[in-house]
mmCIF file of C-alpha atoms in Angstrom:
data_model
loop_
_atom_site.group_PDB
_atom_site.id
_atom_site.type_symbol
_atom_site.label_atom_id
_atom_site.label_comp_id
_atom_site.label_asym_id
_atom_site.label_seq_id
_atom_site.Cartn_x
_atom_site.Cartn_y
_atom_site.Cartn_z
ATOM 1 C CA MET A 10 -11.976 -6.978 0.642
ATOM 2 C CA ASN A 11 -8.351 -6.419 -0.175
ATOM 3 C CA GLY A 12 -5.996 -3.639 -0.963
ATOM 4 C CA PHE A 13 -4.185 -2.559 -4.059
ATOM 5 C CA MET A 14 -4.909 -4.990 -6.915
ATOM 6 C CA LYS A 15 -6.380 -7.732 -4.767
ATOM 7 C CA LYS A 16 -8.213 -10.705 -6.262
ATOM 8 C CA ALA A 17 -9.735 -10.220 -9.733
ATOM 9 C CA ALA A 18 -10.526 -6.577 -9.205
ATOM 10 C CA ALA A 19 -7.936 -3.930 -8.474
ATOM 11 C CA ILE A 20 -6.826 -3.931 -4.911
ATOM 12 C CA GLY A 21 -9.822 -2.214 -3.765
ATOM 13 C CA CYS A 22 -10.243 -2.259 -0.124
ATOM 14 C CA GLY A 23 -8.410 -2.942 3.037
ATOM 15 C CA ALA A 24 -9.153 -2.384 6.598
ATOM 16 C CA ALA A 25 -9.258 0.654 8.636
ATOM 17 C CA LEU A 26 -8.248 2.093 11.876
ATOM 18 C CA ALA A 27 -8.603 5.087 14.107
ATOM 19 C CA ALA A 28 -5.646 5.855 16.294
ATOM 20 C CA THR A 29 -5.955 8.436 19.049
ATOM 21 C CA LEU A 30 -3.568 10.957 17.548
ATOM 22 C CA ALA A 31 -2.743 14.540 18.479
ATOM 23 C CA GLY A 32 -5.036 17.028 16.787
ATOM 24 C CA CYS A 33 -7.897 14.629 16.077
ATOM 25 C CA SER A 34 -10.262 16.047 18.679
ATOM 26 C CA SER A 35 -9.515 19.644 17.792
ATOM 27 C CA GLY A 36 -10.245 19.250 14.097
ATOM 28 C CA GLU A 37 -6.703 20.366 13.237
ATOM 29 C CA PRO A 38 -4.332 18.148 11.211
ATOM 30 C CA ASN A 39 -2.349 15.888 13.535
ATOM 31 C CA THR A 40 1.405 16.118 13.831
ATOM 32 C CA ILE A 41 2.261 12.727 12.318
ATOM 33 C CA GLU A 42 4.969 13.244 9.729
ATOM 34 C CA PRO A 43 4.969 11.453 6.381
ATOM 35 C CA LYS A 44 7.977 9.315 5.599
ATOM 36 C CA THR A 45 9.641 9.385 2.192
ATOM 37 C CA ASN A 46 10.067 6.556 -0.282
ATOM 38 C CA ASP A 47 13.097 6.238 -2.533
ATOM 39 C CA PRO A 48 14.123 4.164 -5.551
ATOM 40 C CA ILE A 49 15.815 0.914 -4.648
ATOM 41 C CA ASP A 50 19.042 2.132 -6.242
ATOM 42 C CA SER A 51 19.241 5.215 -3.999
ATOM 43 C CA ALA A 52 21.825 5.842 -1.291
ATOM 44 C CA THR A 53 19.589 3.973 1.158
ATOM 45 C CA PRO A 54 18.582 0.785 -0.671
ATOM 46 C CA VAL A 55 15.308 -0.923 0.172
ATOM 47 C CA ALA A 56 17.009 -4.213 0.920
ATOM 48 C CA GLU A 57 20.653 -4.372 1.990
ATOM 49 C CA GLU A 58 20.921 -8.076 1.167
ATOM 50 C CA ALA A 59 19.803 -8.016 -2.470
ATOM 51 C CA PRO A 60 19.435 -11.431 -4.094
ATOM 52 C CA GLU A 61 22.075 -12.482 -6.616
ATOM 53 C CA LYS A 62 19.358 -12.959 -9.244
ATOM 54 C CA ALA A 63 17.499 -9.830 -10.341
ATOM 55 C CA GLU A 64 13.904 -10.341 -9.270
ATOM 56 C CA THR A 65 11.035 -8.849 -7.318
ATOM 57 C CA ILE A 66 11.196 -9.266 -3.546
ATOM 58 C CA ILE A 67 9.166 -8.193 -0.504
ATOM 59 C CA SER A 68 11.357 -5.526 1.073
ATOM 60 C CA GLU A 69 9.006 -4.758 3.990
ATOM 61 C CA SER A 70 5.729 -6.168 5.264
ATOM 62 C CA GLY A 71 3.554 -6.110 8.353
ATOM 63 C CA TRP A 72 0.063 -6.413 9.774
ATOM 64 C CA SER A 73 -2.177 -5.550 12.699
ATOM 65 C CA LEU A 74 -5.449 -6.803 14.134
ATOM 66 C CA SER A 75 -8.533 -4.570 14.131
ATOM 67 C CA LYS A 76 -11.749 -5.175 16.063
ATOM 68 C CA ASN A 77 -15.126 -3.536 15.598
ATOM 69 C CA GLU A 78 -15.481 -1.081 18.479
ATOM 70 C CA TYR A 79 -19.137 -2.049 18.918
ATOM 71 C CA ASP A 80 -18.722 -5.800 18.505
ATOM 72 C CA GLU A 81 -15.249 -7.211 19.195
ATOM 73 C CA SER A 82 -16.245 -10.592 17.795
ATOM 74 C CA GLN A 83 -15.956 -8.890 14.396
ATOM 75 C CA MET A 84 -12.222 -8.720 13.676
ATOM 76 C CA TRP A 85 -9.895 -8.693 10.706
ATOM 77 C CA VAL A 86 -6.233 -8.302 9.796
ATOM 78 C CA ASN A 87 -4.896 -5.190 8.078
ATOM 79 C CA TYR A 88 -1.758 -5.872 6.047
ATOM 80 C CA ALA A 89 0.633 -3.970 3.813
ATOM 81 C CA LEU A 90 3.895 -4.675 2.036
ATOM 82 C CA ILE A 91 6.393 -3.043 -0.285
ATOM 83 C CA LEU A 92 7.537 -4.944 -3.369
ATOM 84 C CA ALA A 93 10.959 -4.053 -4.793
ATOM 85 C CA ASN A 94 11.994 -4.996 -8.315
ATOM 86 C CA THR A 95 15.785 -5.443 -8.306
ATOM 87 C CA ASP A 96 15.787 -5.929 -12.097
ATOM 88 C CA LYS A 97 16.767 -2.580 -13.665
ATOM 89 C CA SER A 98 15.740 -3.597 -17.195
ATOM 90 C CA ASN A 99 12.516 -5.578 -16.883
ATOM 91 C CA MET A 100 9.156 -4.960 -15.256
ATOM 92 C CA THR A 101 7.303 -7.489 -13.130
ATOM 93 C CA VAL A 102 3.688 -8.176 -14.105
ATOM 94 C CA ASN A 103 0.850 -10.033 -12.387
ATOM 95 C CA GLN A 104 2.798 -10.615 -9.186
ATOM 96 C CA THR A 105 0.778 -12.546 -6.598
ATOM 97 C CA ILE A 106 1.218 -12.352 -2.835
ATOM 98 C CA LYS A 107 -0.157 -15.016 -0.489
ATOM 99 C CA ILE A 108 -1.522 -13.974 2.917
ATOM 100 C CA THR A 109 -2.083 -16.839 5.370
ATOM 101 C CA VAL A 110 -3.543 -16.212 8.832
ATOM 102 C CA LYS A 111 -3.129 -18.844 11.570
ATOM 103 C CA ASP A 112 -4.503 -19.147 15.102
ATOM 104 C CA ALA A 113 -2.618 -20.185 18.248
ATOM 105 C CA ASN A 114 -3.052 -23.868 17.330
ATOM 106 C CA GLY A 115 -1.452 -23.352 13.932
ATOM 107 C CA SER A 116 -4.759 -23.758 12.100
ATOM 108 C CA VAL A 117 -5.418 -21.589 9.055
ATOM 109 C CA ILE A 118 -8.296 -19.193 9.742
ATOM 110 C CA ALA A 119 -7.909 -17.045 6.608
ATOM 111 C CA SER A 120 -6.104 -17.385 3.295
ATOM 112 C CA GLU A 121 -6.093 -14.720 0.604
ATOM 113 C CA THR A 122 -4.192 -13.733 -2.523
ATOM 114 C CA ALA A 123 -3.305 -10.130 -3.361
ATOM 115 C CA TYR A 124 -2.069 -8.951 -6.747
ATOM 116 C CA ALA A 125 0.327 -6.297 -8.001
ATOM 117 C CA THR A 126 -0.421 -5.638 -11.663
ATOM 118 C CA PHE A 127 3.106 -4.338 -12.287
ATOM 119 C CA VAL A 128 6.356 -3.264 -10.636
ATOM 120 C CA GLY A 129 8.549 -1.054 -12.826
ATOM 121 C CA PRO A 130 12.259 -1.706 -13.450
ATOM 122 C CA GLY A 131 14.274 -0.893 -10.331
ATOM 123 C CA ASP A 132 11.114 0.417 -8.686
ATOM 124 C CA VAL A 133 8.877 -0.295 -5.701
ATOM 125 C CA MET A 134 5.162 -1.007 -5.374
ATOM 126 C CA PRO A 135 2.951 -0.857 -2.269
ATOM 127 C CA VAL A 136 0.272 -3.505 -1.744
ATOM 128 C CA VAL A 137 -2.319 -2.896 0.972
ATOM 129 C CA GLY A 138 -5.432 -4.716 2.079
ATOM 130 C CA ARG A 139 -7.486 -6.424 4.746
ATOM 131 C CA THR A 140 -8.737 -9.937 5.273
ATOM 132 C CA ASP A 141 -12.330 -10.994 5.580
ATOM 133 C CA MET A 142 -13.800 -11.327 9.079
ATOM 134 C CA LEU A 143 -11.968 -13.837 11.288
ATOM 135 C CA SER A 144 -13.526 -16.470 13.551
ATOM 136 C CA SER A 145 -10.741 -16.162 16.160
ATOM 137 C CA GLU A 146 -7.722 -14.006 16.954
ATOM 138 C CA PRO A 147 -4.658 -14.591 14.781
ATOM 139 C CA ALA A 148 -1.344 -15.716 16.251
ATOM 140 C CA ASP A 149 0.627 -15.429 13.019
ATOM 141 C CA VAL A 150 0.211 -13.860 9.587
ATOM 142 C CA ILE A 151 2.472 -15.158 6.818
ATOM 143 C CA ILE A 152 3.008 -12.827 3.834
ATOM 144 C CA GLU A 153 4.944 -14.422 0.970
ATOM 145 C CA LEU A 154 5.492 -14.055 -2.763
ATOM 146 C CA GLY A 155 3.597 -16.156 -5.252
ATOM 147 C CA THR A 156 4.068 -16.177 -9.001
ATOM 148 C CA GLY A 157 4.933 -13.289 -11.324
ATOM 149 C CA GLN A 158 6.531 -12.685 -14.712
ATOM 150 C CA GLN A 159 9.348 -10.430 -15.909
ATOM 151 C CA GLU A 160 8.807 -8.543 -19.166
ATOM 152 C CA PRO A 161 11.009 -6.039 -21.037
ATOM 153 C CA ALA A 162 10.182 -2.396 -20.375
ATOM 154 C CA SER A 163 11.965 0.892 -21.036
ATOM 155 C CA TYR A 164 11.777 3.999 -18.888
ATOM 156 C CA ASP A 165 10.142 5.812 -21.797
ATOM 157 C CA GLU A 166 7.237 3.371 -21.575
ATOM 158 C CA MET A 167 7.081 2.819 -17.820
ATOM 159 C CA TYR A 168 6.305 5.193 -14.980
ATOM 160 C CA ARG A 169 8.271 4.606 -11.785
ATOM 161 C CA VAL A 170 6.333 5.067 -8.571
ATOM 162 C CA THR A 171 9.423 6.605 -6.964
ATOM 163 C CA ASP A 172 9.554 9.280 -9.692
ATOM 164 C CA PHE A 173 6.336 10.869 -8.434
ATOM 165 C CA SER A 174 6.753 13.935 -6.252
ATOM 166 C CA VAL A 175 4.314 14.082 -3.306
ATOM 167 C CA SER A 176 3.957 17.357 -1.415
ATOM 168 C CA GLY A 177 1.970 18.571 1.573
ATOM 169 C CA ALA A 178 0.950 15.052 2.639
ATOM 170 C CA VAL A 179 -0.954 15.241 5.932
ATOM 171 C CA GLU A 180 -3.182 13.058 8.042
ATOM 172 C CA ASN A 181 -6.453 14.753 8.915
ATOM 173 C CA PRO A 182 -9.301 14.070 11.328
ATOM 174 C CA THR A 183 -12.714 14.094 9.648
ATOM 175 C CA SER A 184 -15.999 15.468 10.934
ATOM 176 C CA ASP A 185 -17.319 11.957 11.644
ATOM 177 C CA GLY A 186 -14.352 11.107 13.880
ATOM 178 C CA ASP A 187 -12.485 9.174 11.203
ATOM 179 C CA THR A 188 -9.139 9.841 9.521
ATOM 180 C CA ASN A 189 -7.941 10.478 5.989
ATOM 181 C CA TRP A 190 -4.735 11.395 4.190
ATOM 182 C CA ALA A 191 -4.440 14.159 1.608
ATOM 183 C CA GLY A 192 -1.891 16.117 -0.365
ATOM 184 C CA GLU A 193 -0.690 16.811 -3.894
ATOM 185 C CA PHE A 194 1.395 14.974 -6.464
ATOM 186 C CA THR A 195 3.045 15.910 -9.748
ATOM 187 C CA ASN A 196 3.029 13.885 -12.958
ATOM 188 C CA PRO A 197 6.784 13.452 -13.617
ATOM 189 C CA SER A 198 6.307 12.917 -17.354
ATOM 190 C CA ASP A 199 5.283 15.218 -20.177
ATOM 191 C CA LYS A 200 2.775 12.533 -21.189
ATOM 192 C CA PRO A 201 -0.762 12.496 -19.726
ATOM 193 C CA MET A 202 -1.835 9.679 -17.420
ATOM 194 C CA ASP A 203 -5.151 8.977 -19.123
ATOM 195 C CA LYS A 204 -6.286 6.330 -16.615
ATOM 196 C CA GLY A 205 -5.533 8.297 -13.471
ATOM 197 C CA VAL A 206 -3.675 7.073 -10.378
ATOM 198 C CA THR A 207 -4.125 5.024 -7.207
ATOM 199 C CA PRO A 208 -2.826 6.999 -4.194
ATOM 200 C CA THR A 209 -1.739 4.588 -1.453
ATOM 201 C CA VAL A 210 -0.745 5.158 2.180
ATOM 202 C CA VAL A 211 1.321 2.710 4.245
ATOM 203 C CA LEU A 212 1.181 3.077 8.040
ATOM 204 C CA PHE A 213 4.076 2.432 10.442
ATOM 205 C CA ASN A 214 4.315 2.087 14.216
ATOM 206 C CA GLY A 215 7.771 2.016 15.779
ATOM 207 C CA GLY A 216 9.255 1.550 12.320
ATOM 208 C CA GLN A 217 7.120 -1.513 11.553
ATOM 209 C CA ILE A 218 4.351 -1.683 8.940
ATOM 210 C CA VAL A 219 0.912 -2.090 10.517
ATOM 211 C CA GLY A 220 -1.387 -1.656 7.501
ATOM 212 C CA GLY A 221 -2.394 0.697 4.734
ATOM 213 C CA PHE A 222 -5.153 2.021 2.481
ATOM 214 C CA ASN A 223 -5.617 3.255 -1.076
ATOM 215 C CA ASN A 224 -7.990 5.172 -3.303
ATOM 216 C CA ASN A 225 -8.447 3.172 -6.508
ATOM 217 C CA LEU A 226 -11.221 5.438 -7.795
ATOM 218 C CA MET A 227 -9.082 8.366 -9.002
ATOM 219 C CA PHE A 228 -9.655 7.719 -12.706
ATOM 220 C CA ASP A 229 -9.394 11.360 -13.843
ATOM 221 C CA ALA A 230 -6.609 11.930 -16.367
ATOM 222 C CA VAL A 231 -3.578 13.881 -15.147
ATOM 223 C CA ALA A 232 -1.887 15.997 -17.806
ATOM 224 C CA GLY A 233 1.879 15.770 -18.262
ATOM 225 C CA GLY A 234 3.883 17.835 -15.791
ATOM 226 C CA THR A 235 0.827 19.016 -13.871
ATOM 227 C CA THR A 236 0.079 18.846 -10.147
ATOM 228 C CA ALA A 237 -3.139 17.330 -8.782
ATOM 229 C CA SER A 238 -4.580 16.743 -5.327
ATOM 230 C CA PHE A 239 -5.417 13.377 -3.768
ATOM 231 C CA GLU A 240 -7.307 12.005 -0.778
ATOM 232 C CA ILE A 241 -7.193 8.522 0.762
ATOM 233 C CA ASP A 242 -9.927 7.289 3.085
ATOM 234 C CA PRO A 243 -9.616 4.202 5.326
ATOM 235 C CA PHE A 244 -11.572 1.057 4.501
ATOM 236 C CA GLY A 245 -13.456 1.321 7.792
ATOM 237 C CA SER A 246 -12.504 1.785 11.403
ATOM 238 C CA PRO A 247 -10.622 1.553 13.613
ATOM 239 C CA VAL A 248 -7.452 2.645 11.851
ATOM 240 C CA PRO A 249 -4.379 0.788 13.222
ATOM 241 C CA GLU A 250 -2.349 2.699 15.770
ATOM 242 C CA HIS A 251 0.595 4.303 14.002
ATOM 243 C CA ASP A 252 3.176 7.052 14.367
ATOM 244 C CA SER A 253 4.217 7.679 10.749
ATOM 245 C CA PHE A 254 3.116 7.046 7.192
ATOM 246 C CA GLU A 255 4.330 6.929 3.590
ATOM 247 C CA VAL A 256 2.302 8.019 0.569
ATOM 248 C CA TYR A 257 2.833 6.425 -2.850
ATOM 249 C CA ILE A 258 1.270 7.512 -6.158
ATOM 250 C CA VAL A 259 0.666 4.485 -8.396
ATOM 251 C CA PRO A 260 -0.181 5.216 -12.044
ATOM 252 C CA ASN A 261 -3.053 3.191 -13.533
ATOM 253 C CA ILE A 262 -1.272 1.991 -16.653
ATOM 254 C CA PHE A 263 -3.463 -1.028 -17.519
#
């Protein structure tokens, strides 16, 4: 299983985690604060050392190891990354990302390809996922760009992920001892999003990405200018230990 736009299907599934966070045992929302995400041309750019050539880059990435709490021989890597398109005129389409997992001997124990269907001009795109079960513990996980194409796109035709307003984003304990993320978002355009959205959460610990999850089943149309609620469930447990999170709303445009 993989996260947003992974393999032939949309990034469907990634791994999960269950950190012992304040508020979980009481049934009240925990106190973890959501982070904010900004366009790459904001006052705090995604990457300070932008490449000379306008292109899509990985601005942040990270991973963590999860083990089944009942059988630690069952383990997998959760990963997440943020793509940033430094081209202000063109969109990136069909961008691939290669995830290679190696053991302490340098042997490859897992190799997967994730996909981002598009990254808007001057915009960002989260990609989240999990590997298949591993035969041994990883010593290194290499996350690198594969192929992708640049195509012309205007702002009238292309939603920017960073244009979406997310409000009230919270992390909640569930009745079965798990965790989810919920809140509301507003369609920034006066045009309806007929194919719905893919809400995505990226988890951080000490400022480093440790994984993420998405909900690629929100196919309900969202009318222009309206506000709708969202919920994101983990792809299993445990959820990686984390102290903050970012929520992104990705429009399903294809």
